[in-house]
Coordinates of C-alpha atoms and ligand atoms in Angstrom, one line a residue:
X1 CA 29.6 -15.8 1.3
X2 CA 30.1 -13.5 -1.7
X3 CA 32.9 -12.8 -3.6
X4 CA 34.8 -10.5 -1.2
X5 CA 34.5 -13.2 1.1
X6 CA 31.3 -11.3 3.5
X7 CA 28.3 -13.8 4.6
X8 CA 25.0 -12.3 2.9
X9 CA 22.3 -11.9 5.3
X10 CA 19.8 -14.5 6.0
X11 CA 16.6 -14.7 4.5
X12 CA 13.5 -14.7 6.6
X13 CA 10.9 -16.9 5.8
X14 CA 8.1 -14.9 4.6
X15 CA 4.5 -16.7 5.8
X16 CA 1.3 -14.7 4.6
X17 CA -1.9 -15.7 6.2
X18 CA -3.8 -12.9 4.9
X19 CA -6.6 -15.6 3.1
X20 CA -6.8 -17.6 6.4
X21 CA -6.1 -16.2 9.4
X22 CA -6.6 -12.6 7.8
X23 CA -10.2 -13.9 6.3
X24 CA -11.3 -14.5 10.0
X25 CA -11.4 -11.0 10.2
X26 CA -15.3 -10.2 11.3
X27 CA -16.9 -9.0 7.8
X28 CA -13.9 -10.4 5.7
X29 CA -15.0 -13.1 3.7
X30 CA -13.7 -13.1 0.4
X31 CA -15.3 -15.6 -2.8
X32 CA -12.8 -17.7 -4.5
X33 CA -11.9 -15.4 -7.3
X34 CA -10.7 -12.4 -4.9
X35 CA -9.1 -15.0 -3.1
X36 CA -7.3 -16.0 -6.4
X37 CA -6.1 -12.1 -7.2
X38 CA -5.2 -11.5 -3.7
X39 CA -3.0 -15.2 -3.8
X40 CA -1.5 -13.9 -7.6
X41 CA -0.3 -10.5 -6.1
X42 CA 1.3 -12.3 -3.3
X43 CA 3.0 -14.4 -5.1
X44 CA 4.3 -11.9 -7.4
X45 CA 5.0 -9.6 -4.3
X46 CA 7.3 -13.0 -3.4
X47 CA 5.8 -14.6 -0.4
X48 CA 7.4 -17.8 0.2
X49 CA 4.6 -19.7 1.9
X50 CA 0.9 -19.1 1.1
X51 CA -1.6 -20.0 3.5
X52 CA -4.4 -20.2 1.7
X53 CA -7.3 -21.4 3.7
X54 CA -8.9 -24.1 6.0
X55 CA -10.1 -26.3 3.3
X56 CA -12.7 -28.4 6.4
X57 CA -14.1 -25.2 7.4
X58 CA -16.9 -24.6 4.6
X59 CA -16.8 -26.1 0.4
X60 CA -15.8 -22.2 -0.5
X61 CA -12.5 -22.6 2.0
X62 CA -11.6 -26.1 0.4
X63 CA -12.2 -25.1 -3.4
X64 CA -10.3 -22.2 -2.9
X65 CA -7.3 -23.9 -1.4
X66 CA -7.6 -26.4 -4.2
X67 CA -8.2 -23.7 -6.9
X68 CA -4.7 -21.7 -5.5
X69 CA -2.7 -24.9 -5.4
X70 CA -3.7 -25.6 -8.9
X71 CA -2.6 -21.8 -10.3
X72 CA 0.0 -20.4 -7.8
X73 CA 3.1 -22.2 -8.9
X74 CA 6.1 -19.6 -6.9
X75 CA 4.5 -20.7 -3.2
X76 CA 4.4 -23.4 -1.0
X77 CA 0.7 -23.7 -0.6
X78 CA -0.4 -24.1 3.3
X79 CA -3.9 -25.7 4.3
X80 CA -4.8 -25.4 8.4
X81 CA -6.4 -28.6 9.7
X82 CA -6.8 -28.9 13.6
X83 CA -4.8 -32.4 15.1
X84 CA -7.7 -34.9 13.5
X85 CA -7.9 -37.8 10.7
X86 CA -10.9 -36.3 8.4
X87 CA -9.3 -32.4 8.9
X88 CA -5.8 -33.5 7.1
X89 CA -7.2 -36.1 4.8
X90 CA -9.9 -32.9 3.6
X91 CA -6.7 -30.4 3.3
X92 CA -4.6 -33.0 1.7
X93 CA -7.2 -33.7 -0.9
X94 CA -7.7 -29.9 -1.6
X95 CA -3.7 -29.4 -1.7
X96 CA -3.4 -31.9 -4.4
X97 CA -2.2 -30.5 -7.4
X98 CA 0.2 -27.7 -5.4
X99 CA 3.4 -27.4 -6.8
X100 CA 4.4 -27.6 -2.8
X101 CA 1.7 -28.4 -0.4
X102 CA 2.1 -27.7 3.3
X103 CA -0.2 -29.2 6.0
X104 CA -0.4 -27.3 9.0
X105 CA -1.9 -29.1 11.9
X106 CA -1.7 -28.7 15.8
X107 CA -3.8 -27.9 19.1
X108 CA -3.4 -26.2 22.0
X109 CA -0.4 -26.4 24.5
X110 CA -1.8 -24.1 27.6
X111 CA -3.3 -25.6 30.3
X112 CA -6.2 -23.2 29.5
X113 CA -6.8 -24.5 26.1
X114 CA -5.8 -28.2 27.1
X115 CA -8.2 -28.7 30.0
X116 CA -11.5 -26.5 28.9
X117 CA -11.4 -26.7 24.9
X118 CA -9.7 -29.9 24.3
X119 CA -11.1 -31.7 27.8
X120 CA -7.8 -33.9 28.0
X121 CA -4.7 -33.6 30.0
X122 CA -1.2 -32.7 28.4
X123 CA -0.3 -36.3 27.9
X124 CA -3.6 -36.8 25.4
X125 CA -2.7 -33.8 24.0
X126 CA 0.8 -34.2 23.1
X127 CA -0.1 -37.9 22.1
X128 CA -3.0 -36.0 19.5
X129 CA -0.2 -33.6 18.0
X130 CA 2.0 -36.6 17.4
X131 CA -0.7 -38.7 15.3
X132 CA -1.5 -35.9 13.4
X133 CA 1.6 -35.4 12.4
X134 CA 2.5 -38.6 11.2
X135 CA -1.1 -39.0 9.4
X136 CA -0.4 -35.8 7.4
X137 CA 3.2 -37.2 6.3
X138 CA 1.2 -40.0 4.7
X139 CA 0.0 -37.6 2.2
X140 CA 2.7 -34.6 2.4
X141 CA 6.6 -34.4 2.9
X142 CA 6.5 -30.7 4.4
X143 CA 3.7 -30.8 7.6
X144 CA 4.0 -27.5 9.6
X145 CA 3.0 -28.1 13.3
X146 CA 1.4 -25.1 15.7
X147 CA 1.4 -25.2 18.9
X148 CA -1.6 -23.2 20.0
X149 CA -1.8 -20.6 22.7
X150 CA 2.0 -21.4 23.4
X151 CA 2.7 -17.4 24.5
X152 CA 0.6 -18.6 27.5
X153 CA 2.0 -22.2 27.9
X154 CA 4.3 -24.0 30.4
X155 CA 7.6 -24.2 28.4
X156 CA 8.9 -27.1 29.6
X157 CA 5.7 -28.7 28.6
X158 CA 5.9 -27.1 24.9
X159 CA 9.7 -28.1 24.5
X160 CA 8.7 -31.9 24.9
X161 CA 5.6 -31.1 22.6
X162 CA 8.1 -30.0 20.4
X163 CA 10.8 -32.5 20.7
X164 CA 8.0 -35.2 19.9
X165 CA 6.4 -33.8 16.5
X166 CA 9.7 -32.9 15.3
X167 CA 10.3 -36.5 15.8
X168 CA 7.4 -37.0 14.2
X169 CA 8.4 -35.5 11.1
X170 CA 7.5 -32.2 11.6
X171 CA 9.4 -29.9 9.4
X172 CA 8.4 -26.6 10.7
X173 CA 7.4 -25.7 14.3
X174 CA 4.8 -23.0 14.5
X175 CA 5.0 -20.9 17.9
X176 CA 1.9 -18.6 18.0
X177 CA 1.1 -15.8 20.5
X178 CA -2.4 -16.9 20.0
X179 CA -4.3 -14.1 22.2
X180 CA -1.6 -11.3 21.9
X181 CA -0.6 -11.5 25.7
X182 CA 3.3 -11.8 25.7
X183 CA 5.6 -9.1 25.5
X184 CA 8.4 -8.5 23.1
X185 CA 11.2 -9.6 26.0
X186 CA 9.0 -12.9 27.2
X187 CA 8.2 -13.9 23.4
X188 CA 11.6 -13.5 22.6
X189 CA 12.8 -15.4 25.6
X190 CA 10.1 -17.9 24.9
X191 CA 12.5 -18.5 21.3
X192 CA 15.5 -18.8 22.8
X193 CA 14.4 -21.3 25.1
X194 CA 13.1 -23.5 22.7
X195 CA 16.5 -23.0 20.6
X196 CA 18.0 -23.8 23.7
X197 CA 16.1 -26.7 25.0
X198 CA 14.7 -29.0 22.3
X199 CA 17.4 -31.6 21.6
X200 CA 16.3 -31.9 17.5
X201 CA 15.2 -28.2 17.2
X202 CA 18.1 -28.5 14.4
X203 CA 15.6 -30.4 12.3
X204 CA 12.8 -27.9 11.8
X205 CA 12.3 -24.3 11.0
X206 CA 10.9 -22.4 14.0
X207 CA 8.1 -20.2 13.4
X208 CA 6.6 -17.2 14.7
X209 CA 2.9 -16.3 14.2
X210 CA 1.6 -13.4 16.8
X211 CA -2.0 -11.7 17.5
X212 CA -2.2 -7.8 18.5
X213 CA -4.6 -8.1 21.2
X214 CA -1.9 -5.6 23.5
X215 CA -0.7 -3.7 20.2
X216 CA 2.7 -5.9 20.3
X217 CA 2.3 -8.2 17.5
X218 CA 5.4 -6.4 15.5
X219 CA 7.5 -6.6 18.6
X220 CA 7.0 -10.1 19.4
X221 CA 7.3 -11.2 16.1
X222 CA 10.8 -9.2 15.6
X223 CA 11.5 -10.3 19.1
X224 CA 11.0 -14.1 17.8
X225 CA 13.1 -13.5 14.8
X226 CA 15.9 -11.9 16.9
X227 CA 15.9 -15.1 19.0
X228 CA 16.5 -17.2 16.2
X229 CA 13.0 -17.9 14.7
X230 CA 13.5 -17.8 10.6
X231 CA 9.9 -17.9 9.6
X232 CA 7.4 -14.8 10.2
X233 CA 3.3 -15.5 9.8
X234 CA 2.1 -12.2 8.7
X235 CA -0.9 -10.7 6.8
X236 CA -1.7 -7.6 4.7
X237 CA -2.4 -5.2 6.7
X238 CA -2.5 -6.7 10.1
X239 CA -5.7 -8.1 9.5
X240 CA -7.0 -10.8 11.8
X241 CA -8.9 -12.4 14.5
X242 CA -9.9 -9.8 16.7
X243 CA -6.9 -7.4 16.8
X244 CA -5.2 -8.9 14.2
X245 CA -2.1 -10.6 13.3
X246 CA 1.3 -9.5 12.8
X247 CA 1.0 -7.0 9.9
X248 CA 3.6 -8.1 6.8
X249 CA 4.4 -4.5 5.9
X250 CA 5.6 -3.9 9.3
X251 CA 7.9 -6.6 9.5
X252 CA 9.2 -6.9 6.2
X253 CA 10.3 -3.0 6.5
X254 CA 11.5 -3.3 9.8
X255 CA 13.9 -5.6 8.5
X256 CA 14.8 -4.1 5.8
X257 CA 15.0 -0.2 7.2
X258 CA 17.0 -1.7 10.4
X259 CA 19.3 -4.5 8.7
X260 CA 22.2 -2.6 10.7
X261 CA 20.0 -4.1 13.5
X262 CA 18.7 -7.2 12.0
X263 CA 21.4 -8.3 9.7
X264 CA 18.7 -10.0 7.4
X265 CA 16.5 -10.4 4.7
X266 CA 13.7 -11.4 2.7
X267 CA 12.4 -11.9 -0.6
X268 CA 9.7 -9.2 -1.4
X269 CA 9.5 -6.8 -3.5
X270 CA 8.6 -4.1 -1.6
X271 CA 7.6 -2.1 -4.1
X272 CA 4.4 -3.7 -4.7
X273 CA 3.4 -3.4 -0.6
X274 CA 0.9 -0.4 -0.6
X275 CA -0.9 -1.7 -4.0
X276 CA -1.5 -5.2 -2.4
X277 CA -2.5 -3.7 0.8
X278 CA -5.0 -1.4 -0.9
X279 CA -6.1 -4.5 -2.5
X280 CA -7.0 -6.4 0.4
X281 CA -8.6 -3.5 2.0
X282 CA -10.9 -3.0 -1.1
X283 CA -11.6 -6.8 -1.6
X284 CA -12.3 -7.0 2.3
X285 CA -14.5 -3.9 3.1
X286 CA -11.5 -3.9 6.1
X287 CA -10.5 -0.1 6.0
X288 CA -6.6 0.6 6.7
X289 CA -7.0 2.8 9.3
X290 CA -4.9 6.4 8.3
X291 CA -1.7 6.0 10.8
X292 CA -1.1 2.6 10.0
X293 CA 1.9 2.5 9.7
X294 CA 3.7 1.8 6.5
X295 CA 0.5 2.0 4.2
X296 CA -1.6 4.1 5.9
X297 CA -2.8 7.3 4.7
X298 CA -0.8 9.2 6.5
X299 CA 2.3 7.2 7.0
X300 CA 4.3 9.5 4.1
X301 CA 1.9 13.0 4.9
X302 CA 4.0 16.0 6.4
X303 CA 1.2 18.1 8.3
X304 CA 2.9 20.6 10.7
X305 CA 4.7 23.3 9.6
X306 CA 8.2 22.5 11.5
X307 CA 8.0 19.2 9.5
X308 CA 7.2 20.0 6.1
X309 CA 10.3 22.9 5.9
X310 CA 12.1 20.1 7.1
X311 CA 11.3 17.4 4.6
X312 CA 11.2 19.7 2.0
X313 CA 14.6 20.9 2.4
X314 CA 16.0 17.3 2.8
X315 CA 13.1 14.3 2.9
X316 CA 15.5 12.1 5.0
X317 CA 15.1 14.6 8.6
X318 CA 11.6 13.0 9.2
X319 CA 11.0 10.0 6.5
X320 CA 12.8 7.1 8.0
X321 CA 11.5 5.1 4.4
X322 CA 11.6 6.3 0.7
X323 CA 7.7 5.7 0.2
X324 CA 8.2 5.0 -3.8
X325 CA 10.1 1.5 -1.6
X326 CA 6.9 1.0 -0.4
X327 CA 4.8 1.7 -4.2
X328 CA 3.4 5.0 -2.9
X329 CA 4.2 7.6 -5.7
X330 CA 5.5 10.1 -3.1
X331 CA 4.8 12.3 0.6
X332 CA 2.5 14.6 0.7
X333 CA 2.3 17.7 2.2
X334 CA -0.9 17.9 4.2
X335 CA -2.1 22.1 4.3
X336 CA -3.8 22.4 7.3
X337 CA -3.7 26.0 9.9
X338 CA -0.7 24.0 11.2
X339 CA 1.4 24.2 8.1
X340 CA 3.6 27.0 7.2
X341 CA 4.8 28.9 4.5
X342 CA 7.4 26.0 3.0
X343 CA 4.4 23.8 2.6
X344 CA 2.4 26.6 1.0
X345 CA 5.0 27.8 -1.4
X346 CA 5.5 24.1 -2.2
X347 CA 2.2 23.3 -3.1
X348 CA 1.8 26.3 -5.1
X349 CA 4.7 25.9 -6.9
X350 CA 3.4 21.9 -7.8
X351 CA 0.3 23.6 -9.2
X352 CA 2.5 25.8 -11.4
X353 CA 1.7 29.0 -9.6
X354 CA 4.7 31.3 -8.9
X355 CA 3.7 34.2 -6.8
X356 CA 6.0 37.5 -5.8
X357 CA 6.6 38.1 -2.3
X358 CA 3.4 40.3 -2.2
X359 CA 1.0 38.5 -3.6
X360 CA 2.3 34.8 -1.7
X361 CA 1.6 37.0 1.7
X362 CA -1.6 37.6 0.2
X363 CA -2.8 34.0 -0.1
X364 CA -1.1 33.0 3.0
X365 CA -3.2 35.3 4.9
X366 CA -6.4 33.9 3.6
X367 CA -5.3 30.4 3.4
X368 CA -4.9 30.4 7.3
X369 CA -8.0 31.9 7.4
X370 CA -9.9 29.0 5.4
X371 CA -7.6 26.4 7.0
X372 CA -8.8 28.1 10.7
X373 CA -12.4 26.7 9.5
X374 CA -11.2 23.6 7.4
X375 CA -9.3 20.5 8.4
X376 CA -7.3 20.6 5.8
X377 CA -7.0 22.9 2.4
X378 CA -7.1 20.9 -0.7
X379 CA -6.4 22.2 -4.2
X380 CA -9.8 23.4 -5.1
X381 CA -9.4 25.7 -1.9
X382 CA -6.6 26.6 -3.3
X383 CA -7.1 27.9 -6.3
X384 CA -10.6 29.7 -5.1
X385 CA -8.2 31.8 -2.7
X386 CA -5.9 32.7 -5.4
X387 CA -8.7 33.6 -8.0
X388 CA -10.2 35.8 -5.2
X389 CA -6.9 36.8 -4.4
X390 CA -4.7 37.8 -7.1
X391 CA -5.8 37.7 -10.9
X392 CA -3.2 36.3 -13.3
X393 CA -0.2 35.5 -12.2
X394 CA 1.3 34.6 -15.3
X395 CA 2.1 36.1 -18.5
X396 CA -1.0 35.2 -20.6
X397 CA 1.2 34.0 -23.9
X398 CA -2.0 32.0 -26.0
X399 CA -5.0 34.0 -26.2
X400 CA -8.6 31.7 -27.4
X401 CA -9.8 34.0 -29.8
X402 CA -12.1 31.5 -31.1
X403 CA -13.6 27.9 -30.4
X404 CA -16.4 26.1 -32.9
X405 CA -17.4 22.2 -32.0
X406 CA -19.4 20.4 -34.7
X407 CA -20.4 16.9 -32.7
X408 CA -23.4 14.5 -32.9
X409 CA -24.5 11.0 -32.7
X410 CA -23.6 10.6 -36.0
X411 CA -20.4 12.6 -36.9
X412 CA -17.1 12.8 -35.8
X413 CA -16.4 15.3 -33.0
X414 CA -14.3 17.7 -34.6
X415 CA -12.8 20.9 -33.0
X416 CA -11.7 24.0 -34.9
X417 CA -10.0 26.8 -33.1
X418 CA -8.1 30.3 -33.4
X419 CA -5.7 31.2 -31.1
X420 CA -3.6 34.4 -30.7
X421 CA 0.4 33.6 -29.9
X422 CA 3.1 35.3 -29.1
X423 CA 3.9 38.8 -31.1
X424 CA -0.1 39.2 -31.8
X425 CA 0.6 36.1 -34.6
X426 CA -2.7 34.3 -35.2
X427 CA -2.8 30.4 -36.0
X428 CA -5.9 28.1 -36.6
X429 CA -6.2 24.5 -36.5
X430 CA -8.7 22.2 -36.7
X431 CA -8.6 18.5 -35.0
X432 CA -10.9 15.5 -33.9
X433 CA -11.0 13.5 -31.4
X434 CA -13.3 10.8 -29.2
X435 CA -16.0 13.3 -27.9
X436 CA -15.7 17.3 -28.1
X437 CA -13.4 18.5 -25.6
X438 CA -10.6 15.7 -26.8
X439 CA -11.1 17.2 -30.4
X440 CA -10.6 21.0 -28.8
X441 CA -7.7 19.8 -27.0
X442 CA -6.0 18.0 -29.8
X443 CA -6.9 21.3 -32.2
X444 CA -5.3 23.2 -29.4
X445 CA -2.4 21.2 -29.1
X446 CA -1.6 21.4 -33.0
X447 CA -1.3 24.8 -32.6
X448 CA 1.1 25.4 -29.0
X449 CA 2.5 22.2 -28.9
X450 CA 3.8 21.8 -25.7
X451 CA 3.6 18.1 -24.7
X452 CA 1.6 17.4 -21.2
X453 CA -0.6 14.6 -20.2
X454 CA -3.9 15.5 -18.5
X455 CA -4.8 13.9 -15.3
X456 CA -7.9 15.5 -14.1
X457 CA -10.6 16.6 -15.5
X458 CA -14.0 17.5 -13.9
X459 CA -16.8 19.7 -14.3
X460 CA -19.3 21.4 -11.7
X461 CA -21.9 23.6 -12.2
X462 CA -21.7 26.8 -10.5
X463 CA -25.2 27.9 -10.8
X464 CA -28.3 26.5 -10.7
X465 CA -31.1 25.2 -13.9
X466 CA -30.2 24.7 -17.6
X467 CA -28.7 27.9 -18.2
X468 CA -26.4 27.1 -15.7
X469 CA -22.5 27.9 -16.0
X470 CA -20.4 25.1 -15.7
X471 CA -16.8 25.5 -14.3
X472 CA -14.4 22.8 -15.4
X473 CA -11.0 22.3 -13.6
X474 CA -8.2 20.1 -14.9
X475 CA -4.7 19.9 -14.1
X476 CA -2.1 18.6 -16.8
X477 CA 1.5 17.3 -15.7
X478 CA 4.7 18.1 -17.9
X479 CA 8.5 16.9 -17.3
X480 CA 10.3 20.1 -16.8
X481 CA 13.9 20.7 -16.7
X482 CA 15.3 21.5 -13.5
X483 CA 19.0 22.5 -12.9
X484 CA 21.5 19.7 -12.3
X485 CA 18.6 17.3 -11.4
X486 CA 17.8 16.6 -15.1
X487 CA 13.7 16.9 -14.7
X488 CA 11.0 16.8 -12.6
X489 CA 7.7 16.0 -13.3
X490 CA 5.5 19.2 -12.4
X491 CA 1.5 19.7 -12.4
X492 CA -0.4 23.0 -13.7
X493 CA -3.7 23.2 -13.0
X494 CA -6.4 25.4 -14.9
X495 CA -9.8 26.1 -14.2
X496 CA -12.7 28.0 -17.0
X497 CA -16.2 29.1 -16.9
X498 CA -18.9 29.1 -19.4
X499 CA -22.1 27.9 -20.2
X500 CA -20.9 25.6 -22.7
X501 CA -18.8 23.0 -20.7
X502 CA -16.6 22.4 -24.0
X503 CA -15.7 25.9 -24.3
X504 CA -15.2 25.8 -20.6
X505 CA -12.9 23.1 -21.2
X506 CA -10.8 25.0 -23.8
X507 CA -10.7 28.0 -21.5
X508 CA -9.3 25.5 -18.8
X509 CA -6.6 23.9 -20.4
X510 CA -5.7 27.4 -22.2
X511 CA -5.2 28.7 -18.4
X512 CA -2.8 25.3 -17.7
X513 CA -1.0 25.5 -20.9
X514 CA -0.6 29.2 -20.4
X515 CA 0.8 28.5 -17.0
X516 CA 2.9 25.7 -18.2
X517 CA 4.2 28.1 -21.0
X518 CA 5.3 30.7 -18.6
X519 CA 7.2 27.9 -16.1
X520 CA 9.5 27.1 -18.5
X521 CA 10.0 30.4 -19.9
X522 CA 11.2 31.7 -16.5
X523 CA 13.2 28.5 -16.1
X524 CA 14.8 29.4 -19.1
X525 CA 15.7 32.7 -18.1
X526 CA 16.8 31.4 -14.6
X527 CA 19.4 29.2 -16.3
X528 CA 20.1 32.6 -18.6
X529 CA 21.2 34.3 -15.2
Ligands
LIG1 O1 -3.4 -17.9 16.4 C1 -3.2 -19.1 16.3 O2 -2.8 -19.8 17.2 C2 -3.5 -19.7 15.0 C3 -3.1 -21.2 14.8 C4 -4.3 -21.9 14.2 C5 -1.9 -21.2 14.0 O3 -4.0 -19.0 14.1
LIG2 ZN1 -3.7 -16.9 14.5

């Protein structure tokens, strides 16, 4: 209770699987030191319990669990062994040094699993789970038990598997949807009963741990915790055995985005959800694919026209999620034939382009036309429609009279230029820098100084041969002063030709800075008004 005398909500156990379960993925394997990063940004991300392999399985699964135990202090460190003697005594030896080791044993509890992969009857089986439970407590204090395949199991027969390896010593019971079959109500039901039914249940943490084979894995999971399960077994990204597991993303922002519904918590920072999910999927090879939700591509992209006026005027009519919660910088707005002419303007505007009435129905025009033959209309498009289009658009205040680059393998790049300002006055500056263009940009800089940061820079040739012309394109971002908001961070893009790629490159940023330059004036003289 805090202060005003209100319970605070009840943390959910948060059990990542990612480096076990998730590394069964087909393809997935993953050497010891990306298993190590991926471990470090969990923990950091504040996952409770770490599963962080099957140390039997193969010499790379058990020095990795005994590499992670020894670094990742923050976690309880989990090692999988099936119900047998040499498993556990293999996973206790590679959980060793953890700060808090887990062992996580079990077998199956269907009659599917009991009778054709373990070839005993429920008795052996339950007799097995018992054993192995008390064997790991020889060498660990907190043994996790799963009960495998129990979405398809008689529960009557799991609530006395249950009621034995708690008795055991079990301290956490593991209930996994193994093959993804059960629905949200059942699974959930499933919890309940076992709450319900198993006289210690009081004694152990109940866990869920779900497979996607039917797309449900979220639901049953949420389902689970509903029902009173306070432990989630989740991985980055969903990834899994076949379909996958329960993806962490999913359920960790359910909770939070619905705690009217759920009334609970958990410990990560969900800020740091899309960078360790792009993570995984780089380390992996395992795509995300684009609607996924939460970290997919698209999961924060506005496409049709009807939405993006929406979000634009107020995000909250079709984001349900801030996506800077998540650690994506922001939405986008997707141009495609279906967008409209909020999304348009928008974009322009982001690119530092402010057009009149005229010349926007101009570019409109022809951007439906390219975006009739295109998917989508990225900012290269763009800005070829509105050089075709319309010339300037802006005020031209800095004129480059002049540019001269003295560089070499031995001297210092160093940039002299001339450049006509405002009321025909004419400065020159001279600057170096790390290669030629940085020394034309700092000269240039010395001379308008208007503070920006570049973030792109790239050069194509535009025709063919060594006297070819190269076009460079960079776009600079500036913090601009917007009414009542304080400021806004805004991006003006510039684009120059030549067959010197420096000069090019002063011609480029001249167009941004230009662009930049006549932003704020007109901001100014908005506030004027
Ligand atoms: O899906 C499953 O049943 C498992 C167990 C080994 C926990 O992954
Ligand atoms: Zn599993």
């Amino acid at each position: 209770m805090d202060e005003s005398g209100a319970s605070s909500p009840e943390n959910i156990i948060i059990f990542d699987t990612t480096l076990r379960d998730g590394e069964q993925s087909p393809g997935a394997a993953l050497n010891i030191d990306e298993k190590l990063e991926i471990a470090r940004t969990l923990q950091e991300m504040g996952v409770d319990i770490l599963e962080a392999g099957f140390p039997i399985s193969s010499p790379g699964d058990f020095r990795a669990v005994q590499r992670i135990s020894e670094e990742i202090r923050n976690c309880t460190i989990c090692g999988l062994t099936r119900a047998n003697r040499k498993d556990i005594e293999v996973a206790a030896e590679a959980l060793k040094d953890a700060a808090r080791p887990r062992i996580h044993t079990g077998l199956g509890v269907s009659d599917v699993h009991i009778k054709y992969k373990l070839r005993t009857t429920r008795e052996g089986a339950l007799e097995m789970g018992v054993d192995a439970v008390r064997y790991a407590k020889r060498f660990v204090e907190d043994v996790q038990y799963y009960t495998e395949d129990a979405g398809r199991a008689d529960p009557e027969y799991l609530y006395r598997v249950l009621e034995a390896v708690i008795a055991a010593g079990a301290t956490v019971v593991n209930i996994p949807d193994t093959t993804g079959y059960s629905s949200p109500e059942e699974f959930g039901g499933l919890i309940r009963g076992i709450l319900d039914n198993v006289p210690n249940i009081d004694k152990a943490v109940v866990s869920v741990h779900c497979h996607n084979d039917l797309g449900m894995a979220t639901a049953n999971t949420l389902a689970g915790v509903r029902n009173g399960a306070r432990q989630v077994e989740v991985t980055v990204n969903g990834i899994g055995e076949r379909a996958g597991n329960t993806s962490l993303e999913e359920v960790v922002m359910a909770i939070r985005t619905r705690s009217d519904l759920f009334g609970l918590t958990t410990r990560i920072d969900t800020r740091r959800i899309y960078p360790v999910s792009r993570l995984v999927s780089e380390l992996t090879g395992i795509p995300v694919q684009p609607n996924k939700a939460i970290v997919g591509a698209n999961a924060f992209a506005h496409s049709s026209g009807i939405h993006q006026d929406g979000v634009l005027k107020e995000r909250t009519t079709y984001e349900i999620i801030n996506p800077r919660d998540v650690g994506v910088p922001d939405s986008e707005i997707v141009l495609s034939a279906r967008s409209g002419r909020a999304g348009l303007r928008h974009r322009l505007a982001e690119l530092g382009y402010t057009l009149d009435q005229e010349q926007f129905e101009k570019v409109y025009g022809r951007f439906l036309t390219v975006a009739d033959k295109k998917k989508t209309v990225d900012t290269r498009d763009l800005e070829a429609i509105i050089a075709d289009e319309v010339q300037v658009f802006f005020e031209e205040t800095y004129h480059l009279e002049h540019v001269q680059i003295s560089c070499g393998d031995h001297s210092i790049p160093t940039a002299t230029v001339r450049i006509r300002g405002p009321n025909g006055k004419v400065a020159c500056d001279a600057d170096h820098g790390t290669g030629p263009v940085d020394a034309v940009y700092r000269a240039i800089n010395r001379v308008i100084g208007e503070p920006n940061e570049l973030i792109e820079f790239s050069v194509q040739a535009v025709t063919e041969g060594i006297d070819a012309v190269g076009r460079v394109t960079i776009r600079i971002q500036a913090e601009e002063p917007v009414k009542e908001n304080g400021w806004e961070r805004r991006v003006f893009s510039g684009r120059g030709s030549d067959m010197d790629i420096v000069v090019a490159s002063a011609k480029a940023y001249m167009f941004a800075l230009n662009r930049l330059v006549a932003a704020r004036r007109e901001a100014q003289q908005g506030e004027g008004n």
